[in-house]
Amino acid sequence: MPLLDVLNLEVRYGGINAVKGISFAVEEGEMVCLIGANGAGKTSTLKAVARMLPAAGEMHYRGERLDRLPSHALIGKGLALVPEGRGVFARLSVAENLAMGAYHRNDNEIAADLERIYAMLPRLAERREQLAGTLSGGEQQMLAIGRALMGRPKLLLLDEPSMGLAPLMVQKVFEVIRNVAAQGVTILLVEQNAKLALETCGRGYVMESGKITLADTAANLLADPRVRAAYLGE
Amino acid sequence: MDILLQQIFNGLTLGSIYALVALGYTMVYGIMGLINFAHGEVVMVGALVALSVMKPLAAAGLPGPLVVLVALLVAALVCMALGFTIERVAYRPLRNAPRLAPLITAIGVSIVLQQLAMLIWGRSYHAVPPLLPAESHEVLGAQITELQLIIMLVAALTMAGLILLVNRTKLGRAMRATAENPAIAGLMGVDANRIIALTFIIGSALAALAGVLVSANYGIAHYHMGFILGLKAFTAAVLGGIGNLAGAMVGGVLLGLIEALGAGYIGDLTGGILGSHYQDVFAFFVLIVVLIFRPSGLMGEKVSERA
Ligand SMILES: Nc1ncnc2c1ncn2[C@@H]1O[C@H](COP(=O)(O)OP(=O)(O)OP(=O)(O)O)[C@@H](O)[C@H]1O
Ligand SMILES: [Mg+2]
């Protein structure tokens, strides 16, 4: 049974049909990416999975109907989203943002997890008391990822973590993501940077104007002439 | 007698009450961008419920401060239930409606509450029994009553508690996160509905306290006392920068001071043309001036993105 199983997902904004009945699945322990051009419907898909948007279709998470849960119940089930544009709480400090990530937890390992995050993301450790709104884009992305990890997710959805970052910072962010995956967290990654996404993940889906047009292993997609032409600039 | 110092004492007393009420406006605005115009009426309900509890208890001969404490407790519970109900019934169904809809609803809720209060407590002015110590002391040539001291102290302690709650607790952190971005806070497991309900409940408890204090201060309570008080507290919140807790406190105290000083000096300033009953005009005049130069209030951030 897949960790996440999506069937005929459909998202509409008024008259616009942004996601047109797509189906996909993510197995436990996988790294899967969803690539596609601007406006293909990637963010809408992730938001629908995170129950931030009304959507039609069925979504199963560990066999449970996801589409019947409110958004705020998801993290308790192990599903976290790092949203497009990071979505850090600008007026909260770095430490408070990370604490928010552990909001649903009541165990006594929160402090230890916090230190682990700081060890993994030392730039954040140096800026604990700084307001998140004053961090650089890359630091904010690190914070958004760290905050999601504070919730101890089993499935992490990432929406364009490389957006707006300089190449060196993109490398660092992806290093962190690989690191997280190595610790056993399942990852569904949305990216514009198709090459990097396919090199990082095991499998991929290609989305075009609301539909999934290709689904294959990352290696096959990287070799596919259609992908090379449309997304790898060849 | 030192008029300046005297008016400062009076202004601080009044201002601490405005601040308590202003906090209710600002907390709700901060978290959901709504101006809850019915908040002043919750203050009124608090005052009148407390009064209804005080009368029989005082007649039974219980000690004054104990009676006030019990009355405050009952009033706070009633107001918290009322605030919760108002949010649930009047505002929640309009959460995604155009901004004007909840605003008009708020005015409707005010009218309903006022009319209900009129039916329950009648149209007359009620004398509030003087149950708290009110002895007057001379300080540097001005008179300050024990009641004034109690009002300032209770308000200050309550506000300090609120600041601690908002800035130092997990709930407060979730409130601030929700105010900034409810959808993202939801991803962290925060149920925005619960936070919003709690915000109304906390604001209403402050309103009940303010109602008890203001009616003790003036010695009267009546069914339409909430309107002008609410308007002034809203003014105080805007003056300080609506959405900003510290701003509401500063705005409230400032407004109280402006009003008291205005009332004390307006006669002299205008050569006797305007009397002290023009104090309200003075307060609103200052608001207008502040808003011309600082449209987002004294402590507000540059025009909030949700406004
Ligand atoms: N709130 C909205 N209201 C109306 N239309 C929307 C809304 N959000 C997205 N859309 C539309 O839905 C379509 C898909 O948008 P979406 O954000 O899901 O694309 P995307 O694949 O994430 O694009 P990008 O790579 O640029 O982030 C677009 O045509 C967009 O204009
Ligand atoms: Mg997107």
PDB file of C-alpha atoms in Angstrom, chain A residues 9-100:
ATOM      1  CA  LEU A   9      -7.584  14.804  -8.105  1.00  0.00           C
ATOM      2  CA  GLU A  10      -9.267  17.875  -9.471  1.00  0.00           C
ATOM      3  CA  VAL A  11      -8.793  21.492  -8.403  1.00  0.00           C
ATOM      4  CA  ARG A  12     -10.850  24.391  -9.683  1.00  0.00           C
ATOM      5  CA  TYR A  13     -10.582  28.104  -9.100  1.00  0.00           C
ATOM      6  CA  GLY A  14     -13.948  29.393 -10.213  1.00  0.00           C
ATOM      7  CA  GLY A  15     -13.976  28.657 -13.937  1.00  0.00           C
ATOM      8  CA  ILE A  16     -10.298  27.684 -14.137  1.00  0.00           C
ATOM      9  CA  ASN A  17      -9.586  23.982 -13.955  1.00  0.00           C
ATOM     10  CA  ALA A  18      -6.050  23.985 -12.567  1.00  0.00           C
ATOM     11  CA  VAL A  19      -5.735  20.255 -11.868  1.00  0.00           C
ATOM     12  CA  LYS A  20      -7.681  17.961 -14.176  1.00  0.00           C
ATOM     13  CA  GLY A  21      -8.177  14.622 -12.537  1.00  0.00           C
ATOM     14  CA  ILE A  22      -4.639  13.427 -11.928  1.00  0.00           C
ATOM     15  CA  SER A  23      -3.621  10.216 -10.176  1.00  0.00           C
ATOM     16  CA  PHE A  24      -0.276   9.432  -8.609  1.00  0.00           C
ATOM     17  CA  ALA A  25       1.229   7.566  -5.712  1.00  0.00           C
ATOM     18  CA  VAL A  26       4.222   7.806  -3.410  1.00  0.00           C
ATOM     19  CA  GLU A  27       5.615   4.711  -1.722  1.00  0.00           C
ATOM     20  CA  GLU A  28       7.108   4.786   1.741  1.00  0.00           C
ATOM     21  CA  GLY A  29      10.784   5.786   1.681  1.00  0.00           C
ATOM     22  CA  GLU A  30      10.679   7.127  -1.875  1.00  0.00           C
ATOM     23  CA  MET A  31      11.799  10.472  -3.226  1.00  0.00           C
ATOM     24  CA  VAL A  32       9.369  11.479  -5.937  1.00  0.00           C
ATOM     25  CA  CYS A  33       9.298  14.691  -7.910  1.00  0.00           C
ATOM     26  CA  LEU A  34       6.600  16.536  -9.759  1.00  0.00           C
ATOM     27  CA  ILE A  35       7.973  18.774 -12.478  1.00  0.00           C
ATOM     28  CA  GLY A  36       6.327  21.068 -14.961  1.00  0.00           C
ATOM     29  CA  ALA A  37       6.233  24.568 -16.375  1.00  0.00           C
ATOM     30  CA  ASN A  38       4.774  27.652 -14.692  1.00  0.00           C
ATOM     31  CA  GLY A  39       1.067  27.291 -14.127  1.00  0.00           C
ATOM     32  CA  ALA A  40       1.046  23.528 -14.743  1.00  0.00           C
ATOM     33  CA  GLY A  41      -0.806  23.000 -11.455  1.00  0.00           C
ATOM     34  CA  LYS A  42       1.994  21.711  -9.228  1.00  0.00           C
ATOM     35  CA  THR A  43       1.348  24.034  -6.302  1.00  0.00           C
ATOM     36  CA  SER A  44      -2.377  23.447  -6.583  1.00  0.00           C
ATOM     37  CA  THR A  45      -1.719  19.711  -6.373  1.00  0.00           C
ATOM     38  CA  LEU A  46       0.401  20.009  -3.232  1.00  0.00           C
ATOM     39  CA  LYS A  47      -2.037  22.396  -1.605  1.00  0.00           C
ATOM     40  CA  ALA A  48      -4.873  20.007  -2.340  1.00  0.00           C
ATOM     41  CA  VAL A  49      -2.934  17.146  -0.752  1.00  0.00           C
ATOM     42  CA  ALA A  50      -2.276  19.354   2.284  1.00  0.00           C
ATOM     43  CA  ARG A  51      -6.023  20.089   2.400  1.00  0.00           C
ATOM     44  CA  MET A  52      -5.475  23.795   1.961  1.00  0.00           C
ATOM     45  CA  LEU A  53      -7.770  23.882  -1.055  1.00  0.00           C
ATOM     46  CA  PRO A  54     -11.107  22.270  -1.751  1.00  0.00           C
ATOM     47  CA  ALA A  55     -10.568  19.511  -4.272  1.00  0.00           C
ATOM     48  CA  ALA A  56     -12.445  16.643  -5.869  1.00  0.00           C
ATOM     49  CA  GLY A  57     -11.104  13.116  -6.044  1.00  0.00           C
ATOM     50  CA  GLU A  58      -9.790  10.673  -3.506  1.00  0.00           C
ATOM     51  CA  MET A  59      -6.634  10.884  -1.481  1.00  0.00           C
ATOM     52  CA  HIS A  60      -5.418   8.098   0.748  1.00  0.00           C
ATOM     53  CA  TYR A  61      -2.613   8.497   3.220  1.00  0.00           C
ATOM     54  CA  ARG A  62      -1.494   5.251   4.870  1.00  0.00           C
ATOM     55  CA  GLY A  63      -4.820   3.835   3.833  1.00  0.00           C
ATOM     56  CA  GLU A  64      -6.835   6.622   5.474  1.00  0.00           C
ATOM     57  CA  ARG A  65      -9.027   9.043   3.530  1.00  0.00           C
ATOM     58  CA  LEU A  66      -7.009  12.248   3.568  1.00  0.00           C
ATOM     59  CA  ASP A  67      -9.710  14.246   1.859  1.00  0.00           C
ATOM     60  CA  ARG A  68     -11.934  14.009   4.901  1.00  0.00           C
ATOM     61  CA  LEU A  69      -9.445  15.529   7.311  1.00  0.00           C
ATOM     62  CA  PRO A  70      -9.001  19.247   8.018  1.00  0.00           C
ATOM     63  CA  SER A  71      -5.608  20.715   7.160  1.00  0.00           C
ATOM     64  CA  HIS A  72      -4.610  21.109  10.804  1.00  0.00           C
ATOM     65  CA  ALA A  73      -5.042  17.384  11.460  1.00  0.00           C
ATOM     66  CA  LEU A  74      -2.419  16.352   8.919  1.00  0.00           C
ATOM     67  CA  ILE A  75       0.807  17.043  10.765  1.00  0.00           C
ATOM     68  CA  GLY A  76      -0.409  14.847  13.585  1.00  0.00           C
ATOM     69  CA  LYS A  77      -0.565  12.043  11.015  1.00  0.00           C
ATOM     70  CA  GLY A  78       2.955  12.781   9.820  1.00  0.00           C
ATOM     71  CA  LEU A  79       2.281  14.860   6.738  1.00  0.00           C
ATOM     72  CA  ALA A  80       4.082  18.201   6.412  1.00  0.00           C
ATOM     73  CA  LEU A  81       4.308  20.785   3.644  1.00  0.00           C
ATOM     74  CA  VAL A  82       7.069  23.294   3.028  1.00  0.00           C
ATOM     75  CA  PRO A  83       5.022  25.800   1.047  1.00  0.00           C
ATOM     76  CA  GLU A  84       5.926  27.711  -2.069  1.00  0.00           C
ATOM     77  CA  GLY A  85       7.544  30.970  -1.023  1.00  0.00           C
ATOM     78  CA  ARG A  86       8.618  29.387   2.306  1.00  0.00           C
ATOM     79  CA  GLY A  87       5.818  30.829   4.411  1.00  0.00           C
ATOM     80  CA  VAL A  88       7.931  31.508   7.474  1.00  0.00           C
ATOM     81  CA  PHE A  89       6.271  33.586  10.179  1.00  0.00           C
ATOM     82  CA  ALA A  90       8.098  36.846   9.523  1.00  0.00           C
ATOM     83  CA  ARG A  91       7.266  38.426  12.866  1.00  0.00           C
ATOM     84  CA  LEU A  92       8.275  35.390  14.894  1.00  0.00           C
ATOM     85  CA  SER A  93      11.886  34.657  15.718  1.00  0.00           C
ATOM     86  CA  VAL A  94      13.752  31.721  14.186  1.00  0.00           C
ATOM     87  CA  ALA A  95      13.392  29.819  17.451  1.00  0.00           C
ATOM     88  CA  GLU A  96       9.671  30.542  17.597  1.00  0.00           C
ATOM     89  CA  ASN A  97       9.179  29.416  14.007  1.00  0.00           C
ATOM     90  CA  LEU A  98      10.867  26.138  14.834  1.00  0.00           C
ATOM     91  CA  ALA A  99       8.781  25.814  17.980  1.00  0.00           C
ATOM     92  CA  MET A 100       5.661  26.284  15.854  1.00  0.00           C
TER      93      MET A 100
END
